[in-house]
Amino acid sequence: PTFALIGRGQELEESLGRVVESSLNELYIFAADDLRFLRVNHGARTNLGYSEQELSTLTSLDLKPDFDEPRFREVLAPLDTRRVSRVRFQTWHRRKDGSRYPVDVDLQPTRFDGRAAYVATILDTTHRSESERALRESEEHFRSLIEHSQDLTTVLDQQGRVVYQSPSVTRILGRAPADLVGTMVLALVHPEDLATVREALSGALAGTLSGRAIVHRLQHADGGWRSLEGVGSLREVPGGERQIVLNLRDITDREKALHEKMEAETLLRHAQRMETIGSLAGGIAHDFNNLLTPIIGYADLLAGALKDKPEASHDLLEIVRASTRAQELVQQLLVFSRREQPHLILVAIEDVVQ
């Protein structure tokens, strides 16, 4: 039985040795006294570019360019005094060709071949570091885009309080971004637009955004109002809190131009209606003038024939006067319809008023 136990123990040791040797992580065992490597697995040798014989002549410090022995001993001290059972830190390892790569180091005390030693489990974090660097570069890129954008980017919490404001707010609303952080965005909204904006924010939090742009007015620092068109999106942040991201574009000049265009179109339609009325009035005036001409002519003839009848002459004279006034009215209609040029004369305003 004793020999069987020894045999099984040797098999177990050999099995564990094979597991350690084939591990994808870098595994090192180095002596506590001189820090020389006692055992280095295949994963470490492959990544470093050293042979097993070459590594047997090196120490742990030969792989760590950022450490000298006093500093490394300070890291090992808690393990030597048994204050902790393991130490973790991040550093860089140097390969045989001189290239460096970032690593996570996990150190634990052990014994190997009767000597005090340490086991180091090393994780090459090159890919993770590259991903983190790419993420940082991406964040910096988008932050630069936002900070130099002509549009407004505003981030609100669930209560509608500003938690981030892009620098373009200074150009659009005359306000510093820091002055708006912590304030309620509804405080800047025009009273007539409050209901629309409240409904849009509620829809954003409920996840029922239609994607339709909302046009509203925000107050400028000078007291005036700027028209903005914006869309919102919902984003989840760590901790389960939700935020609303608003992208707003200043359309004040566009709205002003649209208003002026509408006014011009209104004036044009009014002018066209007046032109139509003038043409109709001109046609009626001509027809009416053609009727007045014989009336006045025959009235003059009758007045000459009835000179000896004063009463009849007086009635005919009234007909002529009325017809003459009607002709004057016809001339005014023709001037209104622009078929006749007006005749300008000087008048004494006092006499006209009297």
GROMACS .gro file of C-alpha atoms in nm:
model
  354
    1PRO     CA    1   0.000   0.000   0.000
    2THR     CA    2   0.279   0.240   0.078
    3PHE     CA    3   0.436   0.187  -0.263
    4ALA     CA    4   0.092   0.231  -0.424
    5LEU     CA    5   0.043   0.565  -0.250
    6ILE     CA    6   0.388   0.677  -0.359
    7GLY     CA    7   0.309   0.572  -0.714
    8ARG     CA    8  -0.018   0.759  -0.717
    9GLY     CA    9   0.156   1.062  -0.571
   10GLN     CA   10   0.413   1.057  -0.849
   11GLU     CA   11   0.139   1.020  -1.109
   12LEU     CA   12  -0.047   1.315  -0.960
   13GLU     CA   13   0.268   1.525  -0.960
   14GLU     CA   14   0.340   1.434  -1.319
   15SER     CA   15  -0.022   1.512  -1.416
   16LEU     CA   16  -0.007   1.850  -1.247
   17GLY     CA   17   0.326   1.913  -1.415
   18ARG     CA   18   0.172   1.848  -1.755
   19VAL     CA   19  -0.118   2.086  -1.675
   20VAL     CA   20   0.123   2.358  -1.568
   21GLU     CA   21   0.345   2.304  -1.870
   22SER     CA   22   0.055   2.324  -2.118
   23SER     CA   23  -0.118   2.621  -1.954
   24LEU     CA   24  -0.178   2.917  -2.185
   25ASN     CA   25  -0.085   3.152  -1.903
   26GLU     CA   26   0.278   3.216  -1.822
   27LEU     CA   27   0.377   3.028  -1.505
   28TYR     CA   28   0.708   3.083  -1.325
   29ILE     CA   29   0.864   2.943  -1.011
   30PHE     CA   30   1.162   3.143  -0.888
   31ALA     CA   31   1.376   3.119  -0.575
   32ALA     CA   32   1.312   3.345  -0.282
   33ASP     CA   33   1.679   3.404  -0.205
   34ASP     CA   34   1.836   3.493  -0.542
   35LEU     CA   35   1.516   3.532  -0.754
   36ARG     CA   36   1.650   3.285  -1.017
   37PHE     CA   37   1.398   3.087  -1.219
   38LEU     CA   38   1.352   2.727  -1.105
   39ARG     CA   39   1.074   2.633  -1.343
   40VAL     CA   40   0.914   2.814  -1.641
   41ASN     CA   41   0.630   2.662  -1.842
   42HIS     CA   42   0.597   2.637  -2.219
   43GLY     CA   43   0.358   2.934  -2.250
   44ALA     CA   44   0.611   3.166  -2.086
   45ARG     CA   45   0.904   3.036  -2.290
   46THR     CA   46   0.709   3.079  -2.614
   47ASN     CA   47   0.602   3.436  -2.538
   48LEU     CA   48   0.943   3.543  -2.408
   49GLY     CA   49   1.149   3.375  -2.681
   50TYR     CA   50   1.394   3.218  -2.433
   51SER     CA   51   1.488   2.853  -2.408
   52GLU     CA   52   1.449   2.668  -2.079
   53GLN     CA   53   1.828   2.665  -2.037
   54GLU     CA   54   1.854   3.040  -2.098
   55LEU     CA   55   1.581   3.112  -1.844
   56SER     CA   56   1.763   2.902  -1.581
   57THR     CA   57   2.036   3.166  -1.582
   58LEU     CA   58   1.796   3.462  -1.547
   59THR     CA   59   1.611   3.614  -1.254
   60SER     CA   60   1.264   3.755  -1.230
   61LEU     CA   61   1.413   4.105  -1.245
   62ASP     CA   62   1.556   4.035  -1.593
   63LEU     CA   63   1.198   4.028  -1.725
   64LYS     CA   64   1.076   4.337  -1.538
   65PRO     CA   65   1.241   4.655  -1.672
   66ASP     CA   66   1.040   4.877  -1.436
   67PHE     CA   67   1.175   4.711  -1.121
   68ASP     CA   68   1.508   4.702  -0.942
   69GLU     CA   69   1.573   4.454  -0.660
   70PRO     CA   70   1.493   4.683  -0.361
   71ARG     CA   71   1.161   4.781  -0.510
   72PHE     CA   72   1.075   4.421  -0.602
   73ARG     CA   73   1.165   4.306  -0.251
   74GLU     CA   74   0.914   4.560  -0.116
   75VAL     CA   75   0.644   4.391  -0.325
   76LEU     CA   76   0.748   4.047  -0.191
   77ALA     CA   77   0.773   4.158   0.171
   78PRO     CA   78   0.403   4.097   0.264
   79LEU     CA   79   0.438   3.738   0.136
   80ASP     CA   80   0.758   3.681   0.333
   81THR     CA   81   0.596   3.797   0.655
   82ARG     CA   82   0.277   3.600   0.580
   83ARG     CA   83   0.064   3.915   0.614
   84VAL     CA   84  -0.104   3.820   0.286
   85SER     CA   85  -0.125   3.496   0.089
   86ARG     CA   86  -0.089   3.655  -0.254
   87VAL     CA   87   0.011   3.979  -0.420
   88ARG     CA   88  -0.129   4.116  -0.746
   89PHE     CA   89   0.002   4.404  -0.954
   90GLN     CA   90   0.045   4.523  -1.312
   91THR     CA   91   0.373   4.585  -1.489
   92TRP     CA   92   0.562   4.517  -1.812
   93HIS     CA   93   0.763   4.215  -1.922
   94ARG     CA   94   1.055   4.227  -2.162
   95ARG     CA   95   1.107   3.957  -2.424
   96LYS     CA   96   1.440   3.828  -2.550
   97ASP     CA   97   1.412   4.055  -2.857
   98GLY     CA   98   1.371   4.360  -2.631
   99SER     CA   99   1.000   4.414  -2.700
  100ARG     CA  100   0.775   4.486  -2.403
  101TYR     CA  101   0.419   4.376  -2.327
  102PRO     CA  102   0.178   4.457  -2.041
  103VAL     CA  103   0.104   4.187  -1.784
  104ASP     CA  104  -0.107   4.115  -1.476
  105VAL     CA  105   0.108   3.945  -1.210
  106ASP     CA  106  -0.021   3.712  -0.935
  107LEU     CA  107   0.246   3.605  -0.679
  108GLN     CA  108   0.212   3.337  -0.411
  109PRO     CA  109   0.474   3.183  -0.177
  110THR     CA  110   0.561   2.814  -0.216
  111ARG     CA  111   0.843   2.563  -0.176
  112PHE     CA  112   1.019   2.389  -0.463
  113ASP     CA  113   1.279   2.118  -0.428
  114GLY     CA  114   1.311   2.205  -0.061
  115ARG     CA  115   1.372   2.577  -0.126
  116ALA     CA  116   1.155   2.879  -0.043
  117ALA     CA  117   1.017   3.009  -0.368
  118TYR     CA  118   0.738   3.204  -0.532
  119VAL     CA  119   0.486   3.104  -0.796
  120ALA     CA  120   0.409   3.376  -1.048
  121THR     CA  121   0.104   3.350  -1.271
  122ILE     CA  122   0.135   3.599  -1.556
  123LEU     CA  123  -0.146   3.711  -1.786
  124ASP     CA  124  -0.043   3.888  -2.106
  125THR     CA  125  -0.289   4.181  -2.134
  126THR     CA  126  -0.169   4.311  -2.471
  127HIS     CA  127  -0.504   4.257  -2.642
  128ARG     CA  128  -0.693   4.400  -2.348
  129SER     CA  129  -0.467   4.704  -2.340
  130GLU     CA  130  -0.508   4.753  -2.713
  131SER     CA  131  -0.885   4.730  -2.675
  132GLU     CA  132  -0.878   4.978  -2.389
  133ARG     CA  133  -0.657   5.211  -2.593
  134ALA     CA  134  -0.890   5.182  -2.892
  135LEU     CA  135  -1.184   5.254  -2.665
  136ARG     CA  136  -1.011   5.561  -2.519
  137GLU     CA  137  -0.922   5.685  -2.867
  138SER     CA  138  -1.280   5.631  -2.980
  139GLU     CA  139  -1.413   5.817  -2.676
  140GLU     CA  140  -1.169   6.102  -2.735
  141HIS     CA  141  -1.267   6.112  -3.102
  142PHE     CA  142  -1.640   6.136  -3.030
  143ARG     CA  143  -1.581   6.381  -2.745
  144SER     CA  144  -1.388   6.600  -2.987
  145LEU     CA  145  -1.671   6.576  -3.241
  146ILE     CA  146  -1.927   6.677  -2.979
  147GLU     CA  147  -1.719   6.959  -2.835
  148HIS     CA  148  -1.651   7.108  -3.180
  149SER     CA  149  -1.996   7.046  -3.324
  150GLN     CA  150  -2.214   7.339  -3.427
  151ASP     CA  151  -2.514   7.159  -3.275
  152LEU     CA  152  -2.604   7.127  -2.909
  153THR     CA  153  -2.561   6.800  -2.722
  154THR     CA  154  -2.737   6.790  -2.387
  155VAL     CA  155  -2.759   6.496  -2.145
  156LEU     CA  156  -3.042   6.492  -1.890
  157ASP     CA  157  -3.109   6.269  -1.592
  158GLN     CA  158  -3.451   6.116  -1.530
  159GLN     CA  159  -3.572   6.434  -1.358
  160GLY     CA  160  -3.482   6.652  -1.657
  161ARG     CA  161  -3.172   6.797  -1.490
  162VAL     CA  162  -2.871   6.877  -1.709
  163VAL     CA  163  -2.575   6.648  -1.636
  164TYR     CA  164  -2.372   6.738  -1.946
  165GLN     CA  165  -2.378   7.034  -2.183
  166SER     CA  166  -2.162   7.070  -2.493
  167PRO     CA  167  -1.956   7.390  -2.542
  168SER     CA  168  -2.166   7.502  -2.842
  169VAL     CA  169  -2.428   7.628  -2.596
  170THR     CA  170  -2.215   7.938  -2.549
  171ARG     CA  171  -2.250   8.030  -2.917
  172ILE     CA  172  -2.618   7.941  -2.942
  173LEU     CA  173  -2.760   8.052  -2.606
  174GLY     CA  174  -2.482   8.274  -2.471
  175ARG     CA  175  -2.440   8.055  -2.162
  176ALA     CA  176  -2.141   7.868  -2.019
  177PRO     CA  177  -2.182   7.489  -2.006
  178ALA     CA  178  -2.089   7.482  -1.637
  179ASP     CA  179  -2.372   7.728  -1.560
  180LEU     CA  180  -2.631   7.486  -1.703
  181VAL     CA  181  -2.510   7.164  -1.541
  182GLY     CA  182  -2.740   7.088  -1.249
  183THR     CA  183  -3.025   7.310  -1.373
  184MET     CA  184  -3.366   7.193  -1.498
  185VAL     CA  185  -3.383   7.214  -1.876
  186LEU     CA  186  -3.753   7.314  -1.866
  187ALA     CA  187  -3.653   7.642  -1.701
  188LEU     CA  188  -3.519   7.757  -2.039
  189VAL     CA  189  -3.817   7.647  -2.248
  190HIS     CA  190  -4.063   7.904  -2.383
  191PRO     CA  191  -4.396   7.887  -2.190
  192GLU     CA  192  -4.589   7.813  -2.512
  193ASP     CA  193  -4.362   7.512  -2.582
  194LEU     CA  194  -4.356   7.359  -2.233
  195ALA     CA  195  -4.635   7.108  -2.297
  196THR     CA  196  -4.468   6.982  -2.617
  197VAL     CA  197  -4.126   6.944  -2.453
  198ARG     CA  198  -4.268   6.773  -2.142
  199GLU     CA  199  -4.451   6.523  -2.362
  200ALA     CA  200  -4.133   6.455  -2.563
  201LEU     CA  201  -3.924   6.397  -2.247
  202SER     CA  202  -4.186   6.165  -2.101
  203GLY     CA  203  -4.190   5.972  -2.427
  204ALA     CA  204  -3.812   5.942  -2.416
  205LEU     CA  205  -3.814   5.795  -2.066
  206ALA     CA  206  -4.099   5.560  -2.156
  207GLY     CA  207  -3.910   5.438  -2.461
  208THR     CA  208  -4.185   5.551  -2.699
  209LEU     CA  209  -3.981   5.800  -2.899
  210SER     CA  210  -4.121   5.848  -3.247
  211GLY     CA  211  -3.798   5.980  -3.393
  212ARG     CA  212  -3.980   6.297  -3.494
  213ALA     CA  213  -3.787   6.618  -3.442
  214ILE     CA  214  -3.937   6.859  -3.190
  215VAL     CA  215  -3.923   7.232  -3.262
  216HIS     CA  216  -3.918   7.451  -2.954
  217ARG     CA  217  -3.771   7.775  -2.820
  218LEU     CA  218  -3.502   7.818  -2.554
  219GLN     CA  219  -3.415   8.142  -2.382
  220HIS     CA  220  -3.089   8.315  -2.469
  221ALA     CA  221  -2.883   8.478  -2.196
  222ASP     CA  222  -2.986   8.820  -2.334
  223GLY     CA  223  -3.354   8.738  -2.273
  224GLY     CA  224  -3.436   8.663  -2.635
  225TRP     CA  225  -3.552   8.330  -2.774
  226ARG     CA  226  -3.379   8.090  -3.007
  227SER     CA  227  -3.567   7.828  -3.209
  228LEU     CA  228  -3.420   7.478  -3.193
  229GLU     CA  229  -3.505   7.149  -3.358
  230GLY     CA  230  -3.406   6.838  -3.168
  231VAL     CA  231  -3.435   6.463  -3.126
  232GLY     CA  232  -3.373   6.258  -2.814
  233SER     CA  233  -3.252   5.909  -2.734
  234LEU     CA  234  -3.248   5.700  -2.418
  235ARG     CA  235  -2.928   5.549  -2.279
  236GLU     CA  236  -2.861   5.322  -1.983
  237VAL     CA  237  -2.575   5.412  -1.749
  238PRO     CA  238  -2.405   5.197  -1.484
  239GLY     CA  239  -2.626   5.152  -1.181
  240GLY     CA  240  -2.945   5.113  -1.381
  241GLU     CA  241  -3.008   5.486  -1.417
  242ARG     CA  242  -3.139   5.614  -1.747
  243GLN     CA  243  -3.040   5.935  -1.921
  244ILE     CA  244  -3.181   6.128  -2.215
  245VAL     CA  245  -2.938   6.246  -2.482
  246LEU     CA  246  -3.065   6.548  -2.678
  247ASN     CA  247  -2.920   6.658  -3.011
  248LEU     CA  248  -3.042   7.010  -3.090
  249ARG     CA  249  -2.988   7.232  -3.393
  250ASP     CA  250  -3.033   7.608  -3.397
  251ILE     CA  251  -3.294   7.686  -3.665
  252THR     CA  252  -3.365   8.046  -3.562
  253ASP     CA  253  -3.242   8.190  -3.892
  254ARG     CA  254  -3.431   7.925  -4.085
  255GLU     CA  255  -3.751   7.998  -3.892
  256LYS     CA  256  -3.704   8.371  -3.949
  257ALA     CA  257  -3.653   8.318  -4.321
  258LEU     CA  258  -3.959   8.092  -4.333
  259HIS     CA  259  -4.167   8.356  -4.152
  260GLU     CA  260  -4.050   8.625  -4.393
  261LYS     CA  261  -4.129   8.399  -4.687
  262MET     CA  262  -4.480   8.337  -4.554
  263GLU     CA  263  -4.534   8.710  -4.509
  264ALA     CA  264  -4.414   8.775  -4.863
  265GLU     CA  265  -4.645   8.505  -4.997
  266THR     CA  266  -4.936   8.659  -4.805
  267LEU     CA  267  -4.860   9.000  -4.950
  268LEU     CA  268  -4.831   8.849  -5.297
  269ARG     CA  269  -5.167   8.674  -5.265
  270HIS     CA  270  -5.322   9.000  -5.142
  271ALA     CA  271  -5.172   9.188  -5.436
  272GLN     CA  272  -5.301   8.925  -5.677
  273ARG     CA  273  -5.650   8.953  -5.528
  274MET     CA  274  -5.637   9.330  -5.552
  275GLU     CA  275  -5.521   9.302  -5.913
  276THR     CA  276  -5.814   9.075  -5.989
  277ILE     CA  277  -6.053   9.318  -5.822
  278GLY     CA  278  -5.893   9.607  -6.010
  279SER     CA  279  -5.934   9.430  -6.344
  280LEU     CA  280  -6.298   9.360  -6.266
  281ALA     CA  281  -6.354   9.716  -6.152
  282GLY     CA  282  -6.185   9.851  -6.467
  283GLY     CA  283  -6.413   9.643  -6.691
  284ILE     CA  284  -6.724   9.756  -6.503
  285ALA     CA  285  -6.606  10.117  -6.511
  286HIS     CA  286  -6.567  10.111  -6.888
  287ASP     CA  287  -6.911   9.959  -6.938
  288PHE     CA  288  -7.063  10.206  -6.695
  289ASN     CA  289  -6.889  10.497  -6.866
  290ASN     CA  290  -7.032  10.383  -7.200
  291LEU     CA  291  -7.381  10.404  -7.046
  292LEU     CA  292  -7.321  10.747  -6.894
  293THR     CA  293  -7.203  10.908  -7.216
  294PRO     CA  294  -7.541  10.893  -7.398
  295ILE     CA  295  -7.728  10.984  -7.079
  296ILE     CA  296  -7.528  11.304  -7.041
  297GLY     CA  297  -7.550  11.376  -7.416
  298TYR     CA  298  -7.927  11.337  -7.441
  299ALA     CA  299  -7.974  11.530  -7.117
  300ASP     CA  300  -7.781  11.822  -7.267
  301LEU     CA  301  -7.993  11.809  -7.583
  302LEU     CA  302  -8.317  11.806  -7.384
  303ALA     CA  303  -8.195  12.091  -7.163
  304GLY     CA  304  -8.139  12.304  -7.474
  305ALA     CA  305  -8.482  12.218  -7.612
  306LEU     CA  306  -8.661  12.292  -7.285
  307LYS     CA  307  -8.509  12.630  -7.200
  308ASP     CA  308  -8.857  12.782  -7.179
  309LYS     CA  309  -8.961  12.526  -6.919
  310PRO     CA  310  -8.757  12.605  -6.606
  311GLU     CA  311  -8.885  12.313  -6.400
  312ALA     CA  312  -8.795  12.057  -6.665
  313SER     CA  313  -8.457  12.225  -6.724
  314HIS     CA  314  -8.381  12.204  -6.351
  315ASP     CA  315  -8.455  11.831  -6.345
  316LEU     CA  316  -8.239  11.772  -6.650
  317LEU     CA  317  -7.956  11.967  -6.487
  318GLU     CA  318  -7.970  11.736  -6.182
  319ILE     CA  319  -7.949  11.437  -6.419
  320VAL     CA  320  -7.639  11.588  -6.580
  321ARG     CA  321  -7.480  11.661  -6.242
  322ALA     CA  322  -7.545  11.310  -6.114
  323SER     CA  323  -7.408  11.160  -6.433
  324THR     CA  324  -7.099  11.380  -6.411
  325ARG     CA  325  -7.034  11.264  -6.055
  326ALA     CA  326  -7.079  10.910  -6.179
  327GLN     CA  327  -6.817  10.976  -6.449
  328GLU     CA  328  -6.576  11.102  -6.181
  329LEU     CA  329  -6.636  10.781  -5.988
  330VAL     CA  330  -6.566  10.585  -6.306
  331GLN     CA  331  -6.233  10.770  -6.342
  332GLN     CA  332  -6.142  10.676  -5.985
  333LEU     CA  333  -6.222  10.312  -6.060
  334LEU     CA  334  -6.007  10.328  -6.371
  335VAL     CA  335  -5.721  10.477  -6.168
  336PHE     CA  336  -5.768  10.198  -5.909
  337SER     CA  337  -5.752   9.938  -6.184
  338ARG     CA  338  -5.443  10.119  -6.319
  339ARG     CA  339  -5.604  10.165  -6.661
  340GLU     CA  340  -5.579  10.540  -6.624
  341GLN     CA  341  -5.293  10.748  -6.491
  342PRO     CA  342  -5.392  10.959  -6.188
  343HIS     CA  343  -5.385  11.337  -6.225
  344LEU     CA  344  -5.210  11.492  -5.928
  345ILE     CA  345  -5.308  11.842  -5.820
  346LEU     CA  346  -5.211  12.061  -5.528
  347VAL     CA  347  -5.487  12.123  -5.273
  348ALA     CA  348  -5.514  12.324  -4.955
  349ILE     CA  349  -5.574  12.065  -4.683
  350GLU     CA  350  -5.763  12.321  -4.473
  351ASP     CA  351  -6.020  12.370  -4.749
  352VAL     CA  352  -6.061  11.993  -4.791
  353VAL     CA  353  -6.116  11.946  -4.419
  354GLN     CA  354  -6.365  12.228  -4.407
   0.00000   0.00000   0.00000
